[in-house]
């Protein structure tokens, strides 16, 4: 019996994974998991070892992620677009014994000191040491803070099982559902909720490695489908749908449309509702806690609500001194329950800052809770965290990357409201030699990651500073 993916215990001939023209039945998936575990063991990889998986656009990548999770290896998902600065940090911090890739040649030599191996593409009969849903780590997911390099959040198998079961109840998610999403597989949204969620429910996943409204329309089709996306995708879908009756029909055919990872603007929600007659439902989560709240399918919810806490999880609001707020008042959202992570890898200091002795995890998000338990997100404590297209980016990491450019002497980075991306990354730099803004955008994209690149770079003669010499970002033009 597999505690995470019960469908692997008695697999049938239903298609459970589809990527492009490639698809796989549950039986084939179970056989691939057996072969995967044997191949890793033959290479001397032991249960609990850290194994990198490059999230290349391939059905085989989905298989490797499921197989690692099902058979007891700890996955470090690796974005193939990460630059050398971040990859070097991930390798040094998580120390994977090897990395797996659908196309090893494309990533050869990119992870310093870590051998890259091809995925096992054939299946095998037999039994494997299936994982139990315990508090042992299942995933190491890298997430940005305001400063410094991303931290590796250790996510337990039991947290994933608990959270996905809560979401299944909230969304009436069953083996009859096919999840469609075009999200990256190296974050909670695409990997845990999208891929693991679809298979834990015993249903199917149709993954689109690239977001394009036309591809979404084709994939939604007539099946009982659930569509998961970030607000930027809903914004682009609402624009495309106004020109495309086929897209409107596809969105109408979906059983549920779910948004998360950033706030869904009311403007886009209303536009989609006018076009399709359907309301997108929101859920709210973090890398460290998985999904905390969700709007329930079939139940009324007020505009702007991210839903009520997932069953079995406690949610409370706290003031600046971490005392519970009075009913109705705004406060920092904290959550407690089996969903909360094990801590940051190698960072007890950072873990202690967010997780208290009583098990409360402080999210840094500011919210309110109404009399029916509906949560609204109203802001964030740290202004130096930017949510761009649903990706969390620390202003400090972009500033650090900019300062590594030979022409940049000083840098200050902020998030500015953006109708498409939610927030766009805007950089102000003082330079020591002339440089094109585009060259600086490309420099950050190449060194850190393309989604961390500034969308605007302004060259200024000086940065506004206070008497202590500290940059005052609120005084930037
Ligand atoms: C552009 N590109 C560059 C570049 N400029 N590459 C290198 N150098 C440059 N200077 C490339 C990009 O890599 C990308 O390639 C393409 O050009 C488009 O750029 P982009 O900015 O990445 O794409 P964009 O269209 O802006 O993407 C929008 C988006 C994306 C919505 C598709 O932001 C996205 O996928 N967001 C999902 C984020 C997510 O999953 N977050 C979940 C976090 S978990 P290519 O090949 O990719 O097209 C979490 C918890 C929770 O928050 O609650 O869920
Ligand atoms: P990450 O660290 O990338 O997992 O991002 C987590 C952050 O995304 C949370 O702390 C929130 O700020 C934000 N977030 C996730 N879902 C929502 C939502 N539905 N509405 C508003 N913000 C969200």
Coordinates of C-alpha atoms and ligand atoms in Angstrom, one line a residue:
X1 CA 0.0 0.0 0.0
X2 CA 1.3 3.4 -0.8
X3 CA 0.4 6.0 1.8
X4 CA 0.7 9.0 -0.5
X5 CA -0.8 7.6 -3.7
X6 CA -3.3 4.8 -2.9
X7 CA -4.0 4.4 -6.6
X8 CA -0.6 2.7 -7.0
X9 CA -1.7 -0.2 -4.8
X10 CA -4.3 -1.5 -7.3
X11 CA -3.6 0.4 -10.5
X12 CA -6.0 0.1 -13.5
X13 CA -5.8 1.0 -17.1
X14 CA -7.1 4.6 -16.8
X15 CA -4.8 7.4 -18.1
X16 CA -3.5 9.3 -15.1
X17 CA -0.8 11.5 -16.7
X18 CA -0.9 13.4 -19.9
X19 CA 1.7 15.9 -21.2
X20 CA 1.4 16.9 -24.9
X21 CA 0.9 13.7 -26.9
X22 CA 2.4 11.5 -24.2
X23 CA 0.2 9.7 -21.6
X24 CA 0.5 7.0 -19.0
X25 CA -2.0 4.7 -17.3
X26 CA -2.0 4.0 -13.6
X27 CA -0.6 0.5 -14.2
X28 CA 2.2 1.9 -16.3
X29 CA 2.9 4.5 -13.6
X30 CA 3.1 1.9 -10.9
X31 CA 5.5 -0.2 -13.0
X32 CA 7.7 2.9 -13.6
X33 CA 7.8 3.6 -9.9
X34 CA 9.1 0.1 -9.2
X35 CA 11.8 0.4 -11.8
X36 CA 12.7 3.9 -10.7
X37 CA 13.3 2.8 -7.1
X38 CA 15.3 -0.2 -8.2
X39 CA 17.5 1.9 -10.5
X40 CA 18.2 4.4 -7.7
X41 CA 19.1 1.6 -5.3
X42 CA 21.3 0.0 -8.0
X43 CA 23.2 3.3 -8.0
X44 CA 23.7 3.1 -4.3
X45 CA 21.1 5.8 -3.5
X46 CA 19.5 4.9 -0.1
X47 CA 16.0 5.8 1.2
X48 CA 15.8 9.3 2.5
X49 CA 18.7 10.5 0.3
X50 CA 18.3 13.9 -1.4
X51 CA 17.7 13.5 -5.1
X52 CA 17.5 16.5 -7.5
X53 CA 14.9 16.3 -10.3
X54 CA 15.2 18.8 -13.1
X55 CA 11.7 19.9 -13.9
X56 CA 12.1 19.7 -17.7
X57 CA 8.9 19.8 -19.9
X58 CA 8.3 16.1 -20.1
X59 CA 5.8 13.5 -18.9
X60 CA 8.9 11.6 -17.6
X61 CA 9.6 14.4 -15.2
X62 CA 6.2 14.0 -13.7
X63 CA 6.9 10.2 -13.3
X64 CA 10.2 10.9 -11.6
X65 CA 8.6 13.3 -9.1
X66 CA 5.8 10.9 -8.3
X67 CA 8.2 7.9 -8.1
X68 CA 10.6 9.7 -5.8
X69 CA 7.7 10.7 -3.5
X70 CA 6.1 7.2 -3.6
X71 CA 9.2 5.2 -2.9
X72 CA 11.0 7.2 -0.2
X73 CA 13.5 9.5 -1.8
X74 CA 13.6 13.2 -0.9
X75 CA 13.1 15.4 -4.0
X76 CA 14.9 18.7 -4.5
X77 CA 13.0 20.0 -7.6
X78 CA 15.4 22.0 -9.8
X79 CA 14.2 24.7 -12.2
X80 CA 16.2 24.2 -15.4
X81 CA 16.2 28.0 -15.9
X82 CA 18.0 28.8 -12.6
X83 CA 21.3 30.6 -13.0
X84 CA 24.7 29.6 -11.5
X85 CA 24.3 31.7 -8.4
X86 CA 21.1 30.0 -7.2
X87 CA 22.0 26.6 -8.5
X88 CA 25.4 26.7 -6.7
X89 CA 23.6 27.6 -3.5
X90 CA 20.9 24.8 -3.8
X91 CA 23.6 22.2 -4.5
X92 CA 25.8 23.3 -1.5
X93 CA 22.8 23.6 0.8
X94 CA 20.8 20.4 0.0
X95 CA 23.7 18.2 -1.2
X96 CA 21.8 16.0 -3.6
X97 CA 23.5 12.6 -4.2
X98 CA 22.6 12.9 -7.9
X99 CA 20.1 14.7 -10.1
X100 CA 17.7 13.2 -12.6
X101 CA 16.8 14.6 -15.9
X102 CA 14.6 13.7 -18.8
X103 CA 17.2 15.3 -21.0
X104 CA 20.5 15.0 -19.1
X105 CA 22.6 16.7 -21.9
X106 CA 20.6 19.9 -21.4
X107 CA 21.7 20.2 -17.8
X108 CA 25.1 18.5 -17.8
X109 CA 27.6 20.2 -15.5
X110 CA 25.1 22.8 -14.3
X111 CA 24.9 21.5 -10.7
X112 CA 28.4 21.7 -9.3
X113 CA 29.6 18.4 -8.0
X114 CA 26.3 16.5 -8.5
X115 CA 26.2 13.8 -11.2
X116 CA 23.3 13.9 -13.5
X117 CA 21.5 10.6 -14.5
X118 CA 18.8 9.9 -17.1
X119 CA 15.4 8.9 -15.9
X120 CA 14.3 5.2 -15.9
X121 CA 12.0 5.0 -18.8
X122 CA 10.9 1.3 -18.7
X123 CA 8.7 -0.3 -16.1
X124 CA 9.1 -3.4 -13.9
X125 CA 6.9 -5.8 -12.0
X126 CA 7.3 -6.3 -8.3
X127 CA 7.1 -4.7 -4.9
X128 CA 8.9 -1.7 -3.6
X129 CA 9.4 -0.2 -0.2
X130 CA 6.4 2.2 -0.5
X131 CA 6.7 5.3 1.6
X132 CA 4.5 5.8 4.6
X133 CA 2.9 9.2 5.2
X134 CA 5.1 10.1 8.2
X135 CA 6.9 13.2 9.4
X136 CA 10.0 12.3 7.4
X137 CA 10.9 14.8 4.7
X138 CA 9.4 14.3 1.3
X139 CA 10.5 17.6 -0.5
X140 CA 13.0 20.4 -0.1
X141 CA 11.4 23.4 -1.7
X142 CA 13.5 26.6 -2.1
X143 CA 11.7 29.8 -1.2
X144 CA 12.9 33.4 -1.2
X145 CA 13.2 35.7 1.8
X146 CA 13.7 39.5 1.9
X147 CA 17.4 39.1 1.9
X148 CA 20.0 36.4 1.2
X149 CA 19.7 33.3 -0.8
X150 CA 16.5 31.2 -0.9
X151 CA 15.9 28.8 2.0
X152 CA 15.1 25.1 1.6
X153 CA 11.7 24.3 3.3
X154 CA 11.5 20.7 4.5
X155 CA 8.1 19.4 3.7
X156 CA 7.0 16.1 5.4
X157 CA 5.0 13.4 3.6
X158 CA 2.3 13.6 6.3
X159 CA 1.9 17.3 5.7
X160 CA 1.2 16.7 2.0
X161 CA -1.2 13.9 2.7
X162 CA -3.1 15.9 5.3
X163 CA -3.3 19.1 3.2
X164 CA -4.4 17.3 0.0
X165 CA -7.1 15.4 1.8
X166 CA -8.4 18.7 3.2
X167 CA -8.5 20.2 -0.3
X168 CA -10.2 17.1 -1.7
X169 CA -13.0 17.6 0.8
X170 CA -13.2 21.4 0.1
X171 CA -13.3 20.9 -3.6
X172 CA -15.2 17.6 -3.8
X173 CA -12.1 16.3 -5.6
X174 CA -12.4 12.6 -6.7
X175 CA -10.9 10.0 -9.0
X176 CA -13.3 11.3 -11.7
X177 CA -11.4 14.7 -11.9
X178 CA -8.7 15.6 -14.3
X179 CA -6.6 18.5 -13.1
X180 CA -5.3 20.8 -15.9
X181 CA -2.5 23.2 -15.1
X182 CA 0.3 25.1 -16.8
X183 CA 2.3 25.8 -13.6
X184 CA 6.0 25.0 -13.0
X185 CA 6.7 21.8 -11.1
X186 CA 9.3 23.3 -8.7
X187 CA 6.8 25.0 -6.3
X188 CA 3.9 24.0 -4.1
X189 CA 1.2 25.1 -6.5
X190 CA 2.2 23.0 -9.6
X191 CA 4.0 20.2 -7.8
X192 CA 2.1 19.5 -4.6
X193 CA -1.4 20.7 -5.3
X194 CA -1.4 20.1 -9.1
X195 CA 0.6 16.9 -9.6
X196 CA 0.5 15.1 -6.2
X197 CA -3.1 16.3 -5.6
X198 CA -4.4 14.9 -8.8
X199 CA -2.8 11.5 -8.1
X200 CA -3.7 11.3 -4.4
X201 CA -7.3 11.9 -5.4
X202 CA -7.0 9.0 -7.7
X203 CA -7.7 11.1 -10.7
X204 CA -5.6 12.4 -13.6
X205 CA -3.3 15.4 -14.4
X206 CA -3.0 17.0 -17.8
X207 CA 0.1 19.2 -17.5
X208 CA 0.9 22.0 -19.9
X209 CA 4.6 22.9 -19.5
X210 CA 3.9 26.3 -21.1
X211 CA 1.0 28.6 -20.4
X212 CA -1.0 29.7 -23.4
X213 CA -4.7 30.4 -23.5
X214 CA -5.2 28.3 -26.6
X215 CA -3.6 25.3 -25.0
X216 CA -5.7 25.7 -21.9
X217 CA -8.8 25.8 -24.0
X218 CA -7.8 22.5 -25.8
X219 CA -6.9 20.8 -22.6
X220 CA -10.0 21.6 -20.6
X221 CA -12.2 19.8 -23.1
X222 CA -15.3 18.0 -22.0
X223 CA -14.0 15.9 -19.1
X224 CA -14.7 16.7 -15.4
X225 CA -11.8 19.1 -15.2
X226 CA -10.3 21.3 -12.5
X227 CA -8.2 24.2 -13.6
X228 CA -5.4 25.5 -11.3
X229 CA -3.6 28.8 -12.1
X230 CA -2.0 31.9 -10.7
X231 CA -3.8 35.3 -11.1
X232 CA -1.6 36.4 -14.0
X233 CA -2.9 33.5 -15.9
X234 CA -6.5 34.4 -15.1
X235 CA -5.8 37.9 -16.2
X236 CA -4.4 36.7 -19.5
X237 CA -7.3 34.2 -19.9
X238 CA -9.9 37.0 -19.3
X239 CA -8.3 39.1 -22.0
X240 CA -8.1 36.2 -24.5
X241 CA -11.6 35.0 -23.7
X242 CA -13.1 38.3 -24.7
X243 CA -11.9 37.4 -28.3
X244 CA -12.4 33.6 -28.2
X245 CA -15.8 31.8 -27.8
X246 CA -13.9 28.5 -27.8
X247 CA -12.0 29.6 -24.7
X248 CA -15.2 30.8 -23.0
X249 CA -16.8 27.4 -23.6
X250 CA -13.7 25.6 -22.3
X251 CA -13.7 27.6 -19.1
X252 CA -17.4 27.1 -18.7
X253 CA -16.9 23.3 -19.1
X254 CA -14.5 23.1 -16.2
X255 CA -15.9 21.8 -12.9
X256 CA -13.9 24.3 -10.9
X257 CA -11.5 27.2 -11.6
X258 CA -9.1 27.7 -8.8
X259 CA -6.6 30.6 -8.3
X260 CA -3.8 30.9 -5.8
X261 CA -0.2 32.0 -5.1
X262 CA -1.1 35.7 -5.2
X263 CA -4.2 37.9 -4.8
X264 CA -6.8 37.5 -7.6
X265 CA -7.8 41.1 -8.6
X266 CA -11.6 41.6 -8.4
X267 CA -11.4 43.2 -11.9
X268 CA -10.2 39.9 -13.4
X269 CA -12.6 37.9 -11.3
X270 CA -15.6 40.0 -12.5
X271 CA -14.5 40.0 -16.1
X272 CA -14.3 36.2 -16.1
X273 CA -17.6 35.9 -14.4
X274 CA -19.3 38.1 -16.9
X275 CA -17.8 36.1 -19.8
X276 CA -18.3 32.6 -18.4
X277 CA -20.9 32.9 -15.7
X278 CA -18.5 31.1 -13.4
X279 CA -16.7 32.5 -10.3
X280 CA -13.0 31.6 -9.9
X281 CA -12.5 30.3 -6.3
X282 CA -9.3 31.2 -4.3
X283 CA -7.2 29.3 -1.9
X284 CA -4.2 30.7 0.1
X285 CA -1.0 29.0 0.9
X286 CA 2.8 29.2 1.4
X287 CA 5.7 27.0 0.6
X288 CA 6.2 26.3 4.3
X289 CA 2.6 25.5 5.2
X290 CA 1.1 24.2 1.9
X291 CA -2.5 25.4 1.5
X292 CA -4.0 27.0 4.5
X293 CA -7.5 28.2 3.4
X294 CA -9.8 27.3 0.5
X295 CA -13.2 28.4 -0.7
X296 CA -15.5 25.4 -0.6
X297 CA -17.0 24.3 -3.8
X298 CA -20.8 24.8 -3.8
X299 CA -20.8 27.1 -0.8
X300 CA -21.3 30.9 -0.9
X301 CA -18.3 33.1 -0.3
X302 CA -17.9 36.9 -0.1
X303 CA -15.9 38.8 -2.7
X304 CA -12.1 38.8 -2.0
X305 CA -12.3 35.8 0.3
X306 CA -9.5 33.2 0.1
X307 CA -11.9 30.7 1.9
X308 CA -12.0 29.2 5.3
X309 CA -9.1 27.2 7.0
X310 CA -8.6 23.7 5.6
X311 CA -10.2 21.1 7.9
X312 CA -8.1 20.2 10.9
X313 CA -5.8 23.3 10.7
X314 CA -6.0 26.2 13.1
X315 CA -5.7 29.8 11.9
X316 CA -5.4 32.9 14.1
X317 CA -4.5 36.5 13.8
X318 CA -1.8 38.1 15.9
X319 CA -0.7 41.7 16.5
X320 CA 2.9 43.0 16.2
X321 CA 3.8 41.6 19.6
X322 CA 2.4 38.2 18.7
X323 CA -0.7 38.6 20.9
X324 CA -4.0 37.3 19.5
X325 CA -6.0 40.2 18.0
X326 CA -9.5 41.2 19.0
X327 CA -12.3 39.7 16.9
X328 CA -12.8 41.6 13.6
X329 CA -9.4 43.2 13.8
X330 CA -6.6 42.8 11.2
X331 CA -3.5 40.9 12.1
X332 CA -0.7 38.7 11.0
X333 CA -2.0 35.3 9.9
X334 CA -0.5 32.3 11.8
X335 CA -1.4 28.7 11.3
X336 CA -0.9 25.5 13.3
X337 CA -1.5 21.9 12.2
X338 CA -0.1 18.9 10.5
X339 CA 0.5 21.0 7.3
X340 CA 3.3 23.1 8.9
X341 CA 6.8 22.3 7.6
X342 CA 9.6 20.7 9.5
X343 CA 11.9 23.8 9.3
X344 CA 14.4 25.3 6.9
X345 CA 17.3 23.1 6.0
X346 CA 20.5 24.2 7.8
X347 CA 18.7 27.3 9.1
X348 CA 17.6 26.9 12.7
X349 CA 17.7 30.7 13.1
X350 CA 15.3 31.3 10.2
X351 CA 13.1 28.5 11.4
X352 CA 12.9 29.9 14.9
X353 CA 11.9 33.3 13.5
X354 CA 8.7 32.0 12.0
X355 CA 7.8 28.9 14.0
X356 CA 7.1 29.4 17.8
X357 CA 7.3 26.9 20.6
X358 CA 3.6 26.2 20.5
X359 CA 3.7 25.2 16.8
X360 CA 2.3 28.4 15.3
X361 CA 3.8 29.4 12.0
X362 CA 3.8 33.1 11.3
X363 CA 3.1 33.7 7.7
X364 CA 4.0 37.4 7.4
X365 CA 0.7 37.9 5.6
X366 CA -1.8 40.4 7.1
X367 CA -5.5 39.4 7.0
X368 CA -8.9 39.6 8.5
X369 CA -11.4 36.8 9.4
X370 CA -15.2 37.5 9.2
X371 CA -17.9 36.0 11.4
X372 CA -18.3 33.0 9.1
X373 CA -14.5 32.2 9.2
X374 CA -13.8 33.6 5.7
X375 CA -10.2 34.9 5.5
X376 CA -9.2 37.9 3.4
X377 CA -5.6 38.8 2.7
X378 CA -5.1 42.5 3.1
X379 CA -1.3 43.0 2.9
X380 CA 2.1 41.7 3.9
X381 CA 4.4 42.6 6.7
X382 CA 7.6 42.7 4.6
X383 CA 7.6 45.3 1.8
X384 CA 10.8 43.7 0.5
X385 CA 9.0 40.6 -0.7
X386 CA 7.6 40.9 -4.2
X387 CA 5.0 38.5 -5.7
X388 CA 5.5 38.7 -9.5
X389 CA 3.4 36.4 -11.6
X390 CA 2.9 34.2 -8.5
X391 CA 6.6 33.8 -7.9
X392 CA 8.0 35.1 -4.6
X393 CA 11.1 37.2 -5.1
X394 CA 13.1 39.0 -2.4
X395 CA 14.2 42.5 -3.2
X396 CA 17.5 41.7 -1.6
X397 CA 18.4 38.9 -3.9
X398 CA 17.7 41.0 -7.0
X399 CA 19.8 43.8 -5.5
X400 CA 22.6 41.3 -4.8
X401 CA 22.5 40.1 -8.4
X402 CA 22.6 43.6 -9.7
X403 CA 25.5 44.5 -7.5
X404 CA 27.5 41.7 -9.1
X405 CA 27.3 43.6 -12.4
X406 CA 30.6 45.5 -12.9
X407 CA 28.8 48.7 -13.9
X408 CA 26.5 48.8 -10.9
X409 CA 27.6 50.7 -7.8
X410 CA 24.3 50.8 -5.8
X411 CA 20.9 49.2 -6.3
X412 CA 17.4 49.4 -4.7
X413 CA 14.6 47.1 -5.8
X414 CA 10.9 47.5 -5.2
X415 CA 7.6 45.8 -6.3
X416 CA 5.2 48.1 -8.1
X417 CA 1.5 47.3 -8.8
X418 CA 1.0 45.6 -12.2
X419 CA -2.3 44.7 -13.8
X420 CA -0.8 41.6 -15.4
X421 CA 1.9 40.3 -13.0
X422 CA 0.3 41.6 -9.7
X423 CA 3.6 43.2 -8.9
X424 CA 6.5 43.9 -11.2
X425 CA 10.1 44.1 -10.1
X426 CA 11.5 47.6 -10.5
X427 CA 15.2 48.4 -10.0
X428 CA 16.9 51.8 -9.3
X429 CA 20.6 51.7 -9.9
X430 CA 23.6 54.0 -9.5
X431 CA 26.2 53.1 -12.1
X432 CA 29.9 53.6 -12.4
X433 CA 29.9 53.2 -16.2
X434 CA 27.2 53.5 -18.8
X435 CA 25.0 50.4 -19.2
X436 CA 21.8 49.5 -21.0
X437 CA 18.8 48.7 -18.7
X438 CA 18.1 45.6 -20.8
X439 CA 21.7 44.3 -20.1
X440 CA 21.0 44.5 -16.4
X441 CA 17.6 42.7 -16.8
X442 CA 19.4 39.9 -18.7
X443 CA 22.2 39.9 -16.1
X444 CA 19.8 39.1 -13.3
X445 CA 17.9 36.6 -15.5
X446 CA 21.1 34.7 -16.3
X447 CA 22.7 34.8 -12.8
X448 CA 19.6 34.2 -10.6
X449 CA 16.5 33.2 -12.6
X450 CA 14.5 34.7 -15.5
X451 CA 11.5 35.3 -13.3
X452 CA 13.6 37.4 -10.9
X453 CA 14.6 39.8 -13.6
X454 CA 13.6 43.5 -13.2
X455 CA 10.9 44.5 -15.6
X456 CA 12.1 48.1 -15.3
X457 CA 15.5 49.5 -14.6
X458 CA 16.0 53.2 -13.8
X459 CA 19.5 54.7 -13.7
X460 CA 19.6 57.4 -11.1
X461 CA 22.4 59.7 -9.8
X462 CA 21.8 58.7 -6.2
X463 CA 19.5 56.7 -4.0
X464 CA 17.4 58.5 -1.3
X465 CA 19.0 57.7 2.1
X466 CA 18.2 58.7 5.7
X467 CA 20.6 60.2 8.2
X468 CA 22.0 56.7 9.0
X469 CA 22.8 56.2 5.3
X470 CA 20.0 53.6 4.8
X471 CA 18.1 53.6 1.5
X472 CA 14.5 54.9 2.0
X473 CA 12.6 53.0 -0.6
X474 CA 9.4 55.0 0.0
X475 CA 11.2 58.0 -1.4
X476 CA 12.2 56.4 -4.7
X477 CA 10.6 58.1 -7.6
Ligands
LIG1 C1 12.3 36.6 -20.8 N1 12.8 35.4 -20.7 C2 14.0 35.5 -20.4 C3 14.4 36.8 -20.4 N2 13.3 37.5 -20.6 N3 15.0 34.5 -20.3 C4 16.2 34.9 -20.0 N4 16.6 36.2 -20.0 C5 15.7 37.2 -20.1 N5 16.2 38.4 -20.0 C6 12.0 34.2 -20.9 C7 11.4 33.5 -19.7 O1 12.3 32.6 -19.1 C8 10.2 32.8 -20.2 O2 10.5 31.7 -20.9 C9 9.7 33.8 -21.2 O3 10.8 34.5 -21.7 C10 8.6 34.7 -20.7 O4 9.1 35.3 -19.5 P1 8.4 35.2 -18.1 O5 8.5 36.5 -17.5 O6 8.8 34.1 -17.3 O7 7.0 34.8 -18.5 P2 5.7 35.5 -18.2 O8 5.0 35.5 -19.4 O9 5.9 36.8 -17.5 O10 5.1 34.5 -17.1 C11 3.9 34.6 -16.5 C12 3.6 33.3 -15.9 C13 4.7 32.9 -14.9 C14 2.3 33.5 -15.1 C15 3.4 32.3 -16.9 O11 5.0 34.0 -14.1 C16 4.4 31.7 -14.1 O12 4.5 30.6 -14.6 N6 4.0 31.8 -12.8 C17 3.7 30.7 -11.9 C18 4.4 30.9 -10.6 C19 4.1 29.8 -9.6 O13 3.8 28.7 -10.0 N7 4.0 30.2 -8.3 C20 3.7 29.3 -7.3 C21 4.5 29.5 -6.1 S1 3.9 28.5 -4.7 P3 9.5 30.4 -21.1 O14 10.3 29.4 -21.8 O15 9.2 30.0 -19.7 O16 8.4 31.0 -21.8 C22 3.0 29.5 -3.7 C23 2.2 28.9 -2.7 C24 0.8 28.9 -3.2 O17 2.9 30.6 -4.0 O18 -0.1 29.4 -2.5 O19 0.5 28.4 -4.2
LIG2 P1 5.5 31.3 -1.7 O1 6.5 31.6 -0.6 O2 6.0 31.4 -3.1 O3 4.9 30.0 -1.4 O4 4.4 32.4 -1.5 C1 3.5 32.4 -0.4 C2 2.8 33.7 -0.4 O5 1.9 33.9 -1.5 C3 1.9 33.9 0.8 O6 2.6 34.3 1.9 C4 1.0 35.0 0.3 O7 1.6 36.3 0.4 C5 0.9 34.7 -1.2 N1 -0.4 34.1 -1.6 C6 -0.7 32.8 -1.8 N2 -2.0 32.6 -2.1 C7 -2.6 33.8 -2.1 C8 -3.9 34.2 -2.3 N3 -4.9 33.4 -2.7 N4 -4.1 35.5 -2.1 C9 -3.2 36.4 -1.8 N5 -1.9 36.0 -1.6 C10 -1.6 34.7 -1.7

